[in-house]
Amino acid sequence: MYSKVFSLISKYNLKPNSDLGQNFLIVGDVIKREVERAEIKNSETILEIGPGLGVLTDELAKRAGKVYAIEKDSRIIEILKKEYNWSNVEIMQGDALKIKFPEFNKVVSNLPYQISSPITFKLLKYNFERAVLIYQLEFAQRMVAKPGDKNYSRLSVMVQAKVNVDLVERIGRGAFYPKPKVDSAVIVMEPKPKDEQIELNENLVKALFQHRRKLASKALKDSYHMLGLTREDFKKFKPI
């Protein structure tokens, strides 16, 4: 994987775009484990967000019936089209935060870290069987944190209301090029049974965590605007 990535960077004189979070995974064993954890069947459709130089995409294509790879950078798309002859991969150009996802069974991605939060909340709105995703370590730790942990946050609550989530591997920053300033981690998510999922108001949870040292009633009073309420609206509510 190391030689493949650097060969393509050299061949196309590619300068990774830090604004798009382009840190390419170059360790083959990490990619192999990521794919194995997805337990892909040849009848399944896989979504990949940010295919980079195609090393993960190539492994997904060998196992899946169909792969949708969403890429924003037109330079990367041209490289992928020239270098690979995939018959079951459809490259979708666009912003993953804005386009509607096609139907898919599983999502496997090395996510651009600057969109970790919004892309996670977007994915939680879709029906999928399993997600194997690489995040910044600190973000991953917040996803799996339990009540009482220092990392327990709005993210922890919103994610765990919908899915079972596990941090299964820590990845050193040297596994990427260019080398990021932080370590990473592999997260595996599987949706909870429908009767165990909890529908939460994101603004309500955000309001409570913004004032986490206060009583809930006081926290809500200080954050009524985040719930789309006026001060007059909030005054109409009676304590339970």
XYZ file of C-alpha atoms in Angstrom, residues 109-201:
93
model
C -14.379 4.670 5.043
C -11.335 6.564 6.182
C -13.303 9.720 6.855
C -12.012 13.257 6.298
C -11.671 14.308 9.930
C -13.011 17.825 9.549
C -16.460 16.469 8.644
C -16.525 13.716 11.291
C -19.432 15.113 13.291
C -21.854 16.122 10.515
C -21.175 13.016 8.414
C -21.759 10.764 11.429
C -25.113 12.385 12.192
C -26.037 12.103 8.509
C -25.163 8.396 8.426
C -27.315 7.771 11.497
C -30.345 8.835 9.462
C -29.784 5.989 6.995
C -30.526 2.304 7.329
C -27.320 0.278 7.254
C -26.169 -3.040 8.663
C -22.653 -2.140 9.726
C -20.218 0.763 9.572
C -16.437 0.452 9.838
C -14.978 3.940 9.992
C -11.656 5.553 10.822
C -11.884 8.711 12.919
C -9.558 10.983 14.815
C -8.835 9.196 18.119
C -10.301 11.905 20.365
C -13.537 11.924 18.366
C -13.745 8.123 18.493
C -13.253 8.159 22.262
C -16.183 10.543 22.632
C -18.361 8.294 20.488
C -17.897 5.321 22.840
C -17.735 7.197 26.176
C -20.137 6.177 28.942
C -21.882 8.366 31.560
C -19.302 9.555 34.066
C -16.396 9.375 31.607
C -14.546 12.614 30.948
C -15.235 12.203 27.218
C -18.992 11.705 27.667
C -20.712 14.286 25.494
C -23.619 15.140 23.231
C -21.948 12.982 20.578
C -21.891 9.976 22.925
C -25.604 10.320 23.658
C -26.735 10.860 20.072
C -24.674 8.000 18.644
C -25.450 5.459 21.361
C -29.170 6.193 21.138
C -29.145 4.657 17.659
C -26.270 2.188 17.387
C -23.989 -0.138 19.277
C -20.531 1.339 18.891
C -17.067 -0.041 19.638
C -13.564 1.358 19.363
C -11.683 -1.680 18.036
C -8.241 -0.386 17.071
C -5.979 2.583 17.662
C -3.882 3.728 14.683
C -0.686 5.753 15.014
C -0.319 8.902 12.940
C 2.581 7.313 11.046
C 0.083 5.092 9.208
C -0.936 8.060 7.067
C 0.645 10.366 4.514
C 0.912 13.233 5.064
C 1.285 12.404 8.742
C -1.562 14.040 10.735
C -0.982 15.720 14.082
C -3.173 13.221 15.940
C -3.662 9.472 16.227
C -6.704 7.743 14.780
C -9.014 4.874 15.661
C -11.276 2.343 13.978
C -14.922 2.460 15.017
C -17.484 -0.268 14.318
C -21.173 0.661 14.483
C -24.199 -1.603 14.190
C -27.769 -0.291 14.490
C -29.694 -1.278 17.583
C -32.994 -3.130 17.130
C -35.736 -0.650 16.256
C -37.461 -1.088 19.613
C -34.225 -0.184 21.416
C -33.448 2.940 19.410
C -34.226 6.278 21.032
C -35.315 9.325 19.052
C -33.615 12.360 20.570
C -33.945 16.046 19.832
